[in-house]
Coordinates of C-alpha atoms in Angstrom, one line a residue:
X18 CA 83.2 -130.8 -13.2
X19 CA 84.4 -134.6 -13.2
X20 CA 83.1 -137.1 -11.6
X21 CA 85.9 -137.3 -9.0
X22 CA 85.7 -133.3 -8.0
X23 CA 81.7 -133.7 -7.4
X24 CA 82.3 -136.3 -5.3
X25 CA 84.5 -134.8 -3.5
X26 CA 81.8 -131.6 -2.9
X27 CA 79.5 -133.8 -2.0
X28 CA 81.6 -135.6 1.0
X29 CA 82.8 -131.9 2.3
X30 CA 79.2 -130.9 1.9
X31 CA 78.0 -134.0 4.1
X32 CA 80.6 -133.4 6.5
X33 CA 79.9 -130.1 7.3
X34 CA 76.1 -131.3 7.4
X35 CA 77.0 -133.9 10.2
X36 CA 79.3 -131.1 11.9
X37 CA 76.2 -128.9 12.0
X38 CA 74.1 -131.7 13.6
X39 CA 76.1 -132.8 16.2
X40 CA 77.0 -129.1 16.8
X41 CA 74.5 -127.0 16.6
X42 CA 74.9 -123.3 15.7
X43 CA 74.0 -121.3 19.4
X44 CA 70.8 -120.0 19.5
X45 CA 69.9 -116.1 19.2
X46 CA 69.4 -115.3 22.9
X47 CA 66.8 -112.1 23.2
X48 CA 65.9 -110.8 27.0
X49 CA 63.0 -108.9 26.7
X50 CA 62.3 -106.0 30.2
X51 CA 59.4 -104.0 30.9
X52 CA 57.6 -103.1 34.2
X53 CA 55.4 -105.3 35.7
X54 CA 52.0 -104.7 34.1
X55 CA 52.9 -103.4 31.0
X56 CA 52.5 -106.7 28.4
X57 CA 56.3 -108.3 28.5
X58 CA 54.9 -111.8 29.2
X59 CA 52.3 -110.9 26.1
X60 CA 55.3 -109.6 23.9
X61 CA 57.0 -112.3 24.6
X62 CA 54.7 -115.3 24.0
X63 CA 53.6 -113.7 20.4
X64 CA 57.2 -113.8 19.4
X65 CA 58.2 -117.0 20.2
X66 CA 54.9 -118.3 18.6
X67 CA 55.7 -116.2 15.5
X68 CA 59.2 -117.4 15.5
X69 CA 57.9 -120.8 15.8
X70 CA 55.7 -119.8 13.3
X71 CA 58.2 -119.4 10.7
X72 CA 59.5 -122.8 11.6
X73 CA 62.2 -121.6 14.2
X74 CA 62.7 -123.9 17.3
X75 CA 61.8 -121.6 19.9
X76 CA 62.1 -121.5 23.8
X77 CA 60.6 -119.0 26.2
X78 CA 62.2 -119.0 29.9
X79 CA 59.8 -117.1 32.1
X80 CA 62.1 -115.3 34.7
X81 CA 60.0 -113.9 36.6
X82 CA 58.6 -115.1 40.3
X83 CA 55.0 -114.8 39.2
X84 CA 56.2 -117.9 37.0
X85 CA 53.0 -116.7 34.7
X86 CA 55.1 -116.2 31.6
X87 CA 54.8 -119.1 29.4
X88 CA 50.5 -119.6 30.7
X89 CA 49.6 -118.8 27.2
X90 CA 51.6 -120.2 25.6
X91 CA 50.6 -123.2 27.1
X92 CA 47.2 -122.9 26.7
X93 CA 46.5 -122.0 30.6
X94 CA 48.6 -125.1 31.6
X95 CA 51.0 -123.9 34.5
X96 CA 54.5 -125.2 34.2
X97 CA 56.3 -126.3 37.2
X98 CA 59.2 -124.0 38.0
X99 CA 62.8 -124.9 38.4
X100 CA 62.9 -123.3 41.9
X101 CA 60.2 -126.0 43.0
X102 CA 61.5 -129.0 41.1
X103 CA 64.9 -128.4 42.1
X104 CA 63.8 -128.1 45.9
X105 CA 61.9 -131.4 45.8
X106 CA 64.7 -133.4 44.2
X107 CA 67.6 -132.1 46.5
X108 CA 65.2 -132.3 49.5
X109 CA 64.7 -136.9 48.0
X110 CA 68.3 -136.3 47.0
X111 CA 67.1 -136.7 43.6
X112 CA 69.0 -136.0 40.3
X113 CA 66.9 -133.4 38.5
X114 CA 66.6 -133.8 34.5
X115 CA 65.6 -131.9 31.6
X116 CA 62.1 -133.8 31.2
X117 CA 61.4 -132.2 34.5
X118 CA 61.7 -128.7 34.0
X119 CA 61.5 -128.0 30.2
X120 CA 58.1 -128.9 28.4
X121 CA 56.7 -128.8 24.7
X122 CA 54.0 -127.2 23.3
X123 CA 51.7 -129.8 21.6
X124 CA 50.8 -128.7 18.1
X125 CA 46.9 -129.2 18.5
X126 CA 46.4 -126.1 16.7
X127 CA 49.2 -125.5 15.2
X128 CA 50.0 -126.0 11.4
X129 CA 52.8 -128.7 10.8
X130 CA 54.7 -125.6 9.1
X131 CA 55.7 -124.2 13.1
X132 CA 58.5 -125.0 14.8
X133 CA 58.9 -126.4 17.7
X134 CA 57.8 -124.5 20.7
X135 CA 59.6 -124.8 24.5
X136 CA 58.7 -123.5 27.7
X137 CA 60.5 -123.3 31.0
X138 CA 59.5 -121.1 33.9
X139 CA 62.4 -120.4 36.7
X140 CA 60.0 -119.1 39.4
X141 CA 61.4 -118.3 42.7
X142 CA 60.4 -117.9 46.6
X143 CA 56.7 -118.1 48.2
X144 CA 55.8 -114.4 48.8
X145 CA 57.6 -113.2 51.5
X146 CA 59.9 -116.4 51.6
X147 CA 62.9 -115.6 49.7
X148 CA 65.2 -113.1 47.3
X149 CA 63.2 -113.4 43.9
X150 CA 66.9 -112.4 42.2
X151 CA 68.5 -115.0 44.1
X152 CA 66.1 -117.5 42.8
X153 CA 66.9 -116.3 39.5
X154 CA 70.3 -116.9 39.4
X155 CA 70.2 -120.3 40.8
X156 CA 67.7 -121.1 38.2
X157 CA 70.3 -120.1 35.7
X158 CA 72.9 -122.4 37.4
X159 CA 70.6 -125.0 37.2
X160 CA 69.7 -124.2 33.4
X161 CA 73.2 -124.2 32.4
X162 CA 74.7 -127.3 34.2
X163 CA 71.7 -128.9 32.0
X164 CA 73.3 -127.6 29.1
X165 CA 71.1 -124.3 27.9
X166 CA 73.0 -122.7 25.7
X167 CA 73.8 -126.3 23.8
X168 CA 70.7 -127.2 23.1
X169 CA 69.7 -127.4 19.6
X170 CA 67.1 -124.2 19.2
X171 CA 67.0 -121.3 16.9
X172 CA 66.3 -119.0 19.6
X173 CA 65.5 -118.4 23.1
X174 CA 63.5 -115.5 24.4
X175 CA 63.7 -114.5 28.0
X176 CA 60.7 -112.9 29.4
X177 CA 62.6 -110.6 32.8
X178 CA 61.2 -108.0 34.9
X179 CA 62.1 -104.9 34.7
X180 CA 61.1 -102.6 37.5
X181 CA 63.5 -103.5 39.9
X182 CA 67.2 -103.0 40.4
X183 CA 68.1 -106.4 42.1
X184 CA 71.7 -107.7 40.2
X185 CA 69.5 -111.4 39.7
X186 CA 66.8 -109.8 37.2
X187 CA 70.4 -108.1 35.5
X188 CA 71.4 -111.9 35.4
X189 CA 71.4 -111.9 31.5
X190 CA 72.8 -108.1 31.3
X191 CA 76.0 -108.9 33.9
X192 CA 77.1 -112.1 32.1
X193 CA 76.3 -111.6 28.5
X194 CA 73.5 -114.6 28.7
X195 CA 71.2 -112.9 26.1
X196 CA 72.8 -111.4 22.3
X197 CA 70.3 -108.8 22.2
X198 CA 67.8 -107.1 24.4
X199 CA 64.2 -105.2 24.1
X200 CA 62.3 -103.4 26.0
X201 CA 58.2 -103.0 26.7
X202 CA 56.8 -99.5 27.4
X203 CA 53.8 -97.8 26.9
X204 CA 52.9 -93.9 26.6
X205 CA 53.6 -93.9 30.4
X206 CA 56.6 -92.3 32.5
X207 CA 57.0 -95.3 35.0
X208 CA 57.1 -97.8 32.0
X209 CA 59.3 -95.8 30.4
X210 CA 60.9 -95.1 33.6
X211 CA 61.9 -98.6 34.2
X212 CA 63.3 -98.8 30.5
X213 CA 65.5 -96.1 31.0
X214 CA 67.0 -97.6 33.8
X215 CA 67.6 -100.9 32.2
X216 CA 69.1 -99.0 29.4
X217 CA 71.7 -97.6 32.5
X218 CA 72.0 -100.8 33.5
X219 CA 73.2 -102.4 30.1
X220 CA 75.4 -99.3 29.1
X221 CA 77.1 -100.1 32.4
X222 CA 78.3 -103.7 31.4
X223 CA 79.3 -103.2 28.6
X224 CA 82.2 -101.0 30.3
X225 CA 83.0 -104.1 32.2
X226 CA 83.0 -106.1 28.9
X227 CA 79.1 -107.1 28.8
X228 CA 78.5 -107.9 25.3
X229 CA 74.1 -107.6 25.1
X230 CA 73.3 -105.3 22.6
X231 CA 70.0 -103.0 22.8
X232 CA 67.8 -103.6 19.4
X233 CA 65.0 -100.9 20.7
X234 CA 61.4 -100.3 22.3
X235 CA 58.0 -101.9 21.2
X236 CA 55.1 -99.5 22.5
X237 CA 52.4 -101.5 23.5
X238 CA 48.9 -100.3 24.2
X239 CA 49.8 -96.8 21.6
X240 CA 47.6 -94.5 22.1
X241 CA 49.0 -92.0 19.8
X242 CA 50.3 -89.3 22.7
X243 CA 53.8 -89.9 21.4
X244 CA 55.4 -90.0 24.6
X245 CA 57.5 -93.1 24.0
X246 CA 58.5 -91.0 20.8
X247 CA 60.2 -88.5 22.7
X248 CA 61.8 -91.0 25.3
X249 CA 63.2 -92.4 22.0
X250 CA 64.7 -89.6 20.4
X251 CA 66.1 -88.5 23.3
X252 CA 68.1 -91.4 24.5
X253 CA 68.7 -92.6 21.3
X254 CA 66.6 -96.2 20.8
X255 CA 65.2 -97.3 18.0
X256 CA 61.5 -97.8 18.4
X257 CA 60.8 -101.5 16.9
X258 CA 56.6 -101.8 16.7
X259 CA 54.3 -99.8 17.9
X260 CA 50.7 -102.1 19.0
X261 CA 47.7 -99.9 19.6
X262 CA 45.2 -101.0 21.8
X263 CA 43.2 -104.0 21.2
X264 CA 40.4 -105.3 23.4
X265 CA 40.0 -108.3 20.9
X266 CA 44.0 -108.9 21.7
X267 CA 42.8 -108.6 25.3
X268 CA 40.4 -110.9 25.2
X269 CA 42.2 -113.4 23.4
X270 CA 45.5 -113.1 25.7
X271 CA 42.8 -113.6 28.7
X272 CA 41.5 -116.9 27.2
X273 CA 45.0 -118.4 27.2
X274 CA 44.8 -117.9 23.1
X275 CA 47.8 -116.0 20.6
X276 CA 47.3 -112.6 19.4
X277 CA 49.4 -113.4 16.5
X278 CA 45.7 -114.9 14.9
X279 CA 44.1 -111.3 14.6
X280 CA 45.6 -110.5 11.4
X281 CA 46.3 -106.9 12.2
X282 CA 48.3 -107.8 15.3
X283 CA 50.1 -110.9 13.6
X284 CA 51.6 -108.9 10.6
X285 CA 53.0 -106.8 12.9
X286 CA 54.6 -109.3 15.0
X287 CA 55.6 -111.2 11.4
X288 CA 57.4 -108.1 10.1
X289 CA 59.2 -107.5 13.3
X290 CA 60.9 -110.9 13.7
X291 CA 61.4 -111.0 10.3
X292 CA 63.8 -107.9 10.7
X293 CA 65.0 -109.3 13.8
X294 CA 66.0 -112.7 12.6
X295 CA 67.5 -111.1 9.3
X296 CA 69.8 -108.6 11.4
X297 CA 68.0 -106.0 9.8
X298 CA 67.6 -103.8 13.1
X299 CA 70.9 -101.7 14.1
X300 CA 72.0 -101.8 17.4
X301 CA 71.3 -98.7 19.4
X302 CA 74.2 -97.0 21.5
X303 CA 71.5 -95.3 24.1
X304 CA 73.0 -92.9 26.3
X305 CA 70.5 -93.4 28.7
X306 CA 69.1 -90.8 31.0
X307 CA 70.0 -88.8 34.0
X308 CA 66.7 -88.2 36.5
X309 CA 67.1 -84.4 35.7
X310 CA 67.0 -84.5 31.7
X311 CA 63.8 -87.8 31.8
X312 CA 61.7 -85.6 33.9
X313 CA 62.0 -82.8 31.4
X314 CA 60.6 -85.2 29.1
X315 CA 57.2 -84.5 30.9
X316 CA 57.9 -80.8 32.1
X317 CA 59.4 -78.8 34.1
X318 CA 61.7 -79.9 36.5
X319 CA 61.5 -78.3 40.3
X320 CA 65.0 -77.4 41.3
X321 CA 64.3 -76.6 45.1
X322 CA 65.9 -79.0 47.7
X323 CA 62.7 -81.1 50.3
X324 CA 62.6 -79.5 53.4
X325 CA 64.5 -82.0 56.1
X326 CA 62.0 -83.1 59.2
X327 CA 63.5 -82.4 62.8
X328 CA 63.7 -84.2 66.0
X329 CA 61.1 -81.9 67.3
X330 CA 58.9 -82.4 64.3
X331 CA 58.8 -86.2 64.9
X332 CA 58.7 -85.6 68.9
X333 CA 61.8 -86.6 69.6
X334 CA 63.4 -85.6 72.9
X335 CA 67.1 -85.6 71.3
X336 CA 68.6 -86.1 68.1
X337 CA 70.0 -90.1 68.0
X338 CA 73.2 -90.0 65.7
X339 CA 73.6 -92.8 64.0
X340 CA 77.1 -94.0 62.9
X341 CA 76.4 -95.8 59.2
X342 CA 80.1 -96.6 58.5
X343 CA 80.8 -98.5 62.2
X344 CA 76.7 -100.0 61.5
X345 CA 77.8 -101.4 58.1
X346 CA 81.2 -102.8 59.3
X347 CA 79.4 -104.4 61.8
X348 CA 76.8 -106.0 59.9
X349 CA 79.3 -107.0 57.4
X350 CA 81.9 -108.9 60.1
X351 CA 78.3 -110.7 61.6
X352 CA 77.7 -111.5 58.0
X353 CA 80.9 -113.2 56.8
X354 CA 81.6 -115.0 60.5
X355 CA 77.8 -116.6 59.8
X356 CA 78.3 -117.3 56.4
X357 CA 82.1 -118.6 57.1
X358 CA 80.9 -120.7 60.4
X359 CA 77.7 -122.2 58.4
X360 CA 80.2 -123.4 55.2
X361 CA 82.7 -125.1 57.8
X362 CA 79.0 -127.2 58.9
X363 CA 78.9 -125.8 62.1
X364 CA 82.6 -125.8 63.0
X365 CA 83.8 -122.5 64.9
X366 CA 87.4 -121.4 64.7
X367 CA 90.1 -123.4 66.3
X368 CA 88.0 -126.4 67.3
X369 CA 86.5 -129.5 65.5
X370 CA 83.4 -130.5 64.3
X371 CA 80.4 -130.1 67.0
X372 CA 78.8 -133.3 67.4
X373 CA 75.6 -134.0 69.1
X374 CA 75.0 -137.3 71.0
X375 CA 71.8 -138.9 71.9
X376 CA 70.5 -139.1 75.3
X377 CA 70.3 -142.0 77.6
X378 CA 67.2 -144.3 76.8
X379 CA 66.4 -143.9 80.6
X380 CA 67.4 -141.6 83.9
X381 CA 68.4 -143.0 87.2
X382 CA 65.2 -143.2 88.6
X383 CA 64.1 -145.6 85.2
X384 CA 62.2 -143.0 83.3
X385 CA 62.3 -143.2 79.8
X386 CA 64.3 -139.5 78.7
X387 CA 62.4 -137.7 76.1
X388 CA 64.6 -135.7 73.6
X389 CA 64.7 -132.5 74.6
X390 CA 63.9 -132.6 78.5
X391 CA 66.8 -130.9 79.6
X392 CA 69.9 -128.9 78.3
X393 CA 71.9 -131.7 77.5
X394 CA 69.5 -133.2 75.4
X395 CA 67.6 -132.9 71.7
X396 CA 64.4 -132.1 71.4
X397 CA 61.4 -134.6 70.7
X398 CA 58.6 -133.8 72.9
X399 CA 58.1 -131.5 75.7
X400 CA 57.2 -134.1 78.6
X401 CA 59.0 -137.3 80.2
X402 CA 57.1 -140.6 79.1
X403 CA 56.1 -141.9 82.6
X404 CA 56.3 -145.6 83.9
X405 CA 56.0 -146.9 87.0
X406 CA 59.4 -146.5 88.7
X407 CA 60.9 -149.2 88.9
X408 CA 61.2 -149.2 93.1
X409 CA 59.6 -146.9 95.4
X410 CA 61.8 -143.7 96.4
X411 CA 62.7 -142.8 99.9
X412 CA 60.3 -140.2 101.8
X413 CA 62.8 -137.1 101.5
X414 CA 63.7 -138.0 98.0
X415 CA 59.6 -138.8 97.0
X416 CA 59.0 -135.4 99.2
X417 CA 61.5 -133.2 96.6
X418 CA 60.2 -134.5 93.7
X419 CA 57.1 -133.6 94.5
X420 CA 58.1 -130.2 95.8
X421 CA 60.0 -129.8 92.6
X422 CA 57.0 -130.3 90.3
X423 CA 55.0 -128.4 92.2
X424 CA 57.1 -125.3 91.9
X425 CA 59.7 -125.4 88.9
X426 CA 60.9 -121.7 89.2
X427 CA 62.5 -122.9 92.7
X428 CA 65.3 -124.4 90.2
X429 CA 68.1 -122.9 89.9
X430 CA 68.2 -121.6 86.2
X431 CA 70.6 -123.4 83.7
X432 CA 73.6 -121.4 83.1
X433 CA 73.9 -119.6 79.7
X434 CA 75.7 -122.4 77.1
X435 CA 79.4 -121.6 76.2
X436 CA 80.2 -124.2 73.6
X437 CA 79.3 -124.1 70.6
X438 CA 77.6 -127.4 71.0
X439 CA 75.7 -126.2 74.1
X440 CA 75.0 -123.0 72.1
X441 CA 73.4 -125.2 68.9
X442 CA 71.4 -127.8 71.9
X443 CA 69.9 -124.7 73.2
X444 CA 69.4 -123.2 69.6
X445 CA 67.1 -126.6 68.7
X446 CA 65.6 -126.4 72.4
X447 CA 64.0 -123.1 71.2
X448 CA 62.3 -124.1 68.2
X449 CA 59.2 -124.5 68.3
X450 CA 57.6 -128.4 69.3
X451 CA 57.0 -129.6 65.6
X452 CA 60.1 -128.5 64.3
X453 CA 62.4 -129.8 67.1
X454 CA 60.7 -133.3 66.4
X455 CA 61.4 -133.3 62.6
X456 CA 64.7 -131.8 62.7
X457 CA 65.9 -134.8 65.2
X458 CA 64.2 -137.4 63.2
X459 CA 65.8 -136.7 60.1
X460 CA 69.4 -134.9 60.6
X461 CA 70.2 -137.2 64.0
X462 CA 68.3 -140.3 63.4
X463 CA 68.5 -140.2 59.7
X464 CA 65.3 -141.1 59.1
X465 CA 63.6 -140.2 55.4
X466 CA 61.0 -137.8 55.1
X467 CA 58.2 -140.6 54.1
X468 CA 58.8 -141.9 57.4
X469 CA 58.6 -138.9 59.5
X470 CA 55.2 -138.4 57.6
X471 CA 54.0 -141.7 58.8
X472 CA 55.3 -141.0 62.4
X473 CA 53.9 -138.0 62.4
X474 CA 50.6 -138.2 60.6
X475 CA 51.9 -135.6 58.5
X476 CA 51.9 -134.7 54.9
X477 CA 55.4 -134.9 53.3
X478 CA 54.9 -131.3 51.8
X479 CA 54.7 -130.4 55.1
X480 CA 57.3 -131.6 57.0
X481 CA 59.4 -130.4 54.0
X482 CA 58.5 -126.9 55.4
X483 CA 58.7 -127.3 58.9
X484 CA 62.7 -128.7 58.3
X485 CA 63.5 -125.6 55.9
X486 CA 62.1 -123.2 58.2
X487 CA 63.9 -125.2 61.2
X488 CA 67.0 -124.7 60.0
X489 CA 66.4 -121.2 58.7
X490 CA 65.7 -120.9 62.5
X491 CA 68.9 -122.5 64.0
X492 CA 70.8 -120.6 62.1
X493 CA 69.1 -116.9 63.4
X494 CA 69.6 -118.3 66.8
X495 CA 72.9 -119.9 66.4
X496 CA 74.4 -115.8 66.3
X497 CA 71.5 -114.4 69.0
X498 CA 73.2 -116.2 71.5
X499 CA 75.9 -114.9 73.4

């Protein structure tokens, strides 16, 4: 070769090192299920330390609402979740950037040999709060306005849930967001339960054009019963690794440490990625399993019908026929005129934008109005801030007043609002004291929430709840109201 021709190599070798670095290849995108319980948070952490192990840049995304995943990982260090970051900055209308929801492991006892390790968790509602699978797919949003899939990494493991059937734990299944998928059983039907039906769950996207492949099972906890065995054989998935039981393993996952250390447990893990990195592990096309052929897997199956209960068995004097298609059609039309009247920002059909004016600083008698002392007014406290009027009233007048304060039911009652702007007034008027203060301070008189805390003498944290579960409020009693 002359001089001129290994030049030339050399500049098309260059070049297509540059290319590489300023585009780097995608990363290999693995979801891994399994029930709740059953060591998928475990699973996951000692592969993307073993990955990183093998000098891989690895990220784990914790999707799960426990937000426990990447705990660990991390030492015992809790990450803060992209639900909660993300509610904190749009609630100081604050940009939110990568530094504030991803986070990297420090190497303090790592070898310089490992790869770099990521953590995110996505989190999701307080308990009782929220949709968990909602809260999973806005994370996702989130994820991938902030680039996910462009980020350079070798590969990203996603630790999901896998005992439920909500579409936002299927996030990565219905839009092909992970290449390949495992899943985490034990020798136990509900484990393997929950694995079958994630199996149903994938085989059905890919008939939509889902492109997440199944590589197979990892048994963890074996105990050598061989149940797992005969899921596999049956449905067609490749069984991966099989871990037996290891209190050491235990104890190690308890004290925040990696498995991967105890040597019998790290070759495993070493051999598996190894194959899985290498593309040495065929795809499987499970068939998945009807509820009749899985519990033969255990026995017999019963074939009888369960006895239906009666009115009379429940006490009831007559049976109360329920119409489900007229129920759900109704539910449905409530649904989208809420949904469609909340988008518009509170405008109904065929009239303009409700707008809500501020009382009068004072009545006609010179009292100083307090939001919220009567219909046509916001709420800020429940009682009138007295002065001393301003010139004595006339006998009958004094004489009604007093008459009226002595007996407030004699009042004729307000009529029920008909407006949509009378309907929202009333609306606030219900809320509870605190939250009828916080809601005016901020949405009417625009004030920020550092301010309301030092108004109120309360903790920003706090108001930020009151105003969420305001609004949550207004909007159950905008459609109560006739």
């Amino acid at each position: 070769m002359n001089l001129h021709s290994h030049q030339s190599s050399l500049i098309i070798a260059l070049t297509v090192c540059n290319a590489q670095i300023m585009n780097p290849m995608p990363a290999r995108t693995i979801a891994i299920y399994g029930k709740g319980g059953i060591g998928k948070s475990f699973t996951t952490t000692n592969l993307t330390a073993t990955f990183a192990k093998s000098g891989k840049r690895a990220l784990q995304l914790g999707c799960d609402p426990k937000h426990d995943s990447t705990t660990t990982l991390f030492g015992g260090l809790s990450l803060p979740t992209v639900t909660e970051v993300f509610g904190e900055r749009t609630m100081k209308h604050e940009k939110v950037q990568v530094e504030d929801i991803v986070f990297k492991r420090h190497p303090d006892s790592l070898t310089d040999s490992w790869g770099d390790i990521f953590g995110i968790e996505l989190g999701g509602p307080e308990v009782g709060r929220g949709c968990g699978g909602r809260g999973i797919i806005s994370g996702f949003d989130v994820l991938e306005k902030l680039g996910l899939f462009k980020w350079d990494l070798d590969v990203i493991l996603m630790d999901f849930l896998g005992d439920v059937v909500c579409g936002g734990f299927a996030t990565p299944l219905a839009r092909s967001l992970c290449e390949e998928v495992i899943l985490v059983v034990s020798n136990d039907r509900q484990s393997i339960f929950a694995a079958n039906n994630i199996c149903i769950a994938n085989n059905h996207f890919k008939t939509v054009g889902g492109t997440s492949r199944l590589l197979g099972l990892i048994v963890n906890r074996d105990d050598g019963s061989g149940i797992a065995d005969r899921y596999a054989e049956a449905a067609g998935i490749n069984i991966l690794m099989k871990l037996p039981y290891n209190s050491e393993a235990r104890d190690k996952a308890d004290g925040f440490d990696l498995a991967i250390h105890l040597p019998e447990v790290g070759e495993k893990y070493h051999r598996l990625c190894d194959q899985i990195w290498n593309r040495e592990v065929p795809y499987c096309e499970a068939k998945g399993l009807n509820y009749d052929d899985f519990m033969r897997l255990f026995g017999e199956v019963d074939s009888r019908k369960p006895d239906p209960a009666h009115p009379e068995d429940l006490r009831l004097s007559k049976n109360l026929d329920l119409d489900a298609a007229a129920m759900v059609k109704e539910k449905l039309e409530k649904e989208a005129a809420k949904e469609a009247f909340i988008a518009n920002g509170f405008k109904a059909e065929g009239s303009g934008l409700i707008s809500i004016q501020l009382p009068k600083a004072e009545n006609t008698m010179g009292d100083k109005v307090a939001i919220g002392s009567n219909a046509a007014s916001l709420p800020e406290t429940d009682e009138f801030i007295k002065k001393a009027p301003a010139k004595k009233l006339p006998p009958m007048a004094a004489r009604k007043l007093a008459s009226r304060a002595e007996n407030p039911l004699a009042e004729k009652p307000a009529p029920p609002p008909k407006t949509d702007h009378e309907r929202l007034l009333a609306c606030i008027d219900a809320l509870p004291k605190v939250e009828r203060e916080i809601i005016t301070l901020f949405e009417i008189r625009k004030k920020s929430l550092s301010e309301i805390a030092i108004e109120q003498h309360i903790e920003q944290r706090e108001i930020e709840t009151h105003l969420n579960n305001a609004r949550s409020r207004l909007k159950s009693l905008f459609f109560q109201l006739d």
